[in-house]
PDB file of C-alpha atoms in Angstrom:
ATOM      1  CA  UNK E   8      16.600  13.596  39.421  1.00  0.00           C
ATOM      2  CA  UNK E   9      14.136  15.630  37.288  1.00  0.00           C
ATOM      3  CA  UNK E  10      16.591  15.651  34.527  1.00  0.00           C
ATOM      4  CA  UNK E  11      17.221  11.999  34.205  1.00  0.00           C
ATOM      5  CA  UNK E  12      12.805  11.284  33.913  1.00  0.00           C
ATOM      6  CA  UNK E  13      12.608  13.871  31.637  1.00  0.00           C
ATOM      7  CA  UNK E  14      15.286  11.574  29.543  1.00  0.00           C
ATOM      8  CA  UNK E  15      13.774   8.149  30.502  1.00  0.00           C
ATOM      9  CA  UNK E  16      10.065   8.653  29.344  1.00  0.00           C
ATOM     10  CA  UNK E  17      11.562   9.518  25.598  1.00  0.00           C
ATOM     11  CA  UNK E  18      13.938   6.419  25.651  1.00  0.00           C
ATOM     12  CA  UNK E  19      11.209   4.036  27.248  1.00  0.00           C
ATOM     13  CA  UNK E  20       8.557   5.471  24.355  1.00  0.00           C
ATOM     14  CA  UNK E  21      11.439   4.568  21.717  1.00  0.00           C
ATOM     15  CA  UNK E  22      11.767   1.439  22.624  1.00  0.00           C
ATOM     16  CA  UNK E  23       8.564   0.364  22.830  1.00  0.00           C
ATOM     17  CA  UNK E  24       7.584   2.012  19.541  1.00  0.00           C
ATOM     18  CA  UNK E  25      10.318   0.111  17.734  1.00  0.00           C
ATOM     19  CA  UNK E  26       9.592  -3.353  19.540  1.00  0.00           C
ATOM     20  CA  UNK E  27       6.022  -3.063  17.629  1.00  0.00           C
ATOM     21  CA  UNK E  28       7.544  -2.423  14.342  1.00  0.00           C
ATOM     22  CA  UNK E  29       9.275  -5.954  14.765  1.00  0.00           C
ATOM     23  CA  UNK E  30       8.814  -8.181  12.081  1.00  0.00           C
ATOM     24  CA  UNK E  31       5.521 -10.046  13.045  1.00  0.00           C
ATOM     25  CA  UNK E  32       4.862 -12.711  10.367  1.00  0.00           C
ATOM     26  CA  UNK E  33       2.193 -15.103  12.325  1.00  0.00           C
ATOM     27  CA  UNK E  34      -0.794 -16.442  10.255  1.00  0.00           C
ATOM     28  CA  UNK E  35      -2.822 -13.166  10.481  1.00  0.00           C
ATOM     29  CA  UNK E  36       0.217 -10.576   9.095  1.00  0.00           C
ATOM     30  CA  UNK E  37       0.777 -13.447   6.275  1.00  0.00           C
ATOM     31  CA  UNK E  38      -3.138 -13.028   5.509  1.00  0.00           C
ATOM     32  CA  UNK E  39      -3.091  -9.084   5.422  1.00  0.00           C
ATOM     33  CA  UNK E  40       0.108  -9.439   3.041  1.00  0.00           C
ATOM     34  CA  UNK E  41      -1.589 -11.818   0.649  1.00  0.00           C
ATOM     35  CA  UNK E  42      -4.627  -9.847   0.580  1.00  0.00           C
ATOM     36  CA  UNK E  43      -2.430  -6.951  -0.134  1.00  0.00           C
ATOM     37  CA  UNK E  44      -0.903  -8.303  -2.907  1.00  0.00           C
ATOM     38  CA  UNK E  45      -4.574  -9.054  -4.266  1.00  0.00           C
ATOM     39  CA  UNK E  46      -5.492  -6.232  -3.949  1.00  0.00           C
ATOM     40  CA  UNK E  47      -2.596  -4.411  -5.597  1.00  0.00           C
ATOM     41  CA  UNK E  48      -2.454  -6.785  -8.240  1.00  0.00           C
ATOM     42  CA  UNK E  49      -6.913  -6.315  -8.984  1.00  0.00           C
ATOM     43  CA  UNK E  50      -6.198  -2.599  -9.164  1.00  0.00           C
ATOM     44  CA  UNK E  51      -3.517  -3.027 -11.963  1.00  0.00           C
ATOM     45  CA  UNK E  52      -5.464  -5.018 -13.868  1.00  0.00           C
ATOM     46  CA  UNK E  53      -8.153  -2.932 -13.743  1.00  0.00           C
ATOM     47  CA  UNK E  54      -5.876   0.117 -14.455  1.00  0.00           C
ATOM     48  CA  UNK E  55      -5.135  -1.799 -17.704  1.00  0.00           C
ATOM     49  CA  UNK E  56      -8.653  -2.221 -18.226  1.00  0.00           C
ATOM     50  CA  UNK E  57      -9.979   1.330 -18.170  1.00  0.00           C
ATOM     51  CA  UNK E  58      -6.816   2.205 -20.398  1.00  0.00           C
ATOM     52  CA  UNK E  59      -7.520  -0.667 -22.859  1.00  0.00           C
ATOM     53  CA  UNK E  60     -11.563   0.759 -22.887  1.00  0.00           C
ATOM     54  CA  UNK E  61     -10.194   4.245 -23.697  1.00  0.00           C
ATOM     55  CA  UNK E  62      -7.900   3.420 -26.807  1.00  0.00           C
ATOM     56  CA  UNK E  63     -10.852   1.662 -27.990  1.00  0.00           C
ATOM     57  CA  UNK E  64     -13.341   4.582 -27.428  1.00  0.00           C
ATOM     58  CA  UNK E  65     -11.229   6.859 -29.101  1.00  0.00           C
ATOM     59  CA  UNK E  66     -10.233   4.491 -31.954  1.00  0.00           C
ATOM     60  CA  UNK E  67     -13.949   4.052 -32.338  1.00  0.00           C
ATOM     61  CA  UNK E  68     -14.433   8.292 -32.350  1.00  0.00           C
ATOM     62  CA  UNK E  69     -12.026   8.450 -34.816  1.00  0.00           C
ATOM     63  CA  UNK E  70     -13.583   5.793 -37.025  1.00  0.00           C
ATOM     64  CA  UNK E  71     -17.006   7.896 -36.889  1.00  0.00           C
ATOM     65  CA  UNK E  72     -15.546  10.835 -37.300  1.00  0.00           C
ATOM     66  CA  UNK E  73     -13.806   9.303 -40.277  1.00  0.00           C
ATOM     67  CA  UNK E  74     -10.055  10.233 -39.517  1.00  0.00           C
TER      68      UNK E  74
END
């Protein structure tokens, strides 16, 4: 009988951890996912920022260094 609980717990804990990784899209989950995407989308943009702000800084130090 021992053998068959020490199988059971594992299988009951498998289950349950893969019933909360079902695909929950209520109003909340479709909130977090758009604010996400925001979010991914801001830190691009400001990627491309900072890189646009350095190739002007350094155009600008080669200008006064005169290369």
């Amino acid at each position: 009988m021992k053998i068959r609980t020490t199988h059971a717990v594992p299988a009951v804990i498998a289950c349950l951890a893969l019933g909360a990784c079902a695909d929950n899209d209520g109003p909340a989950e479709r909130f977090g996912e758009r604010v996400d995407d925001a979010m991914e989308e801001a830190r691009d943009r400001l990627d491309d920022a900072a890189d646009e702000a350095r190739e002007a800084a350094e155009e600008i130090g080669d200008a006064l260094q005169g290369e």
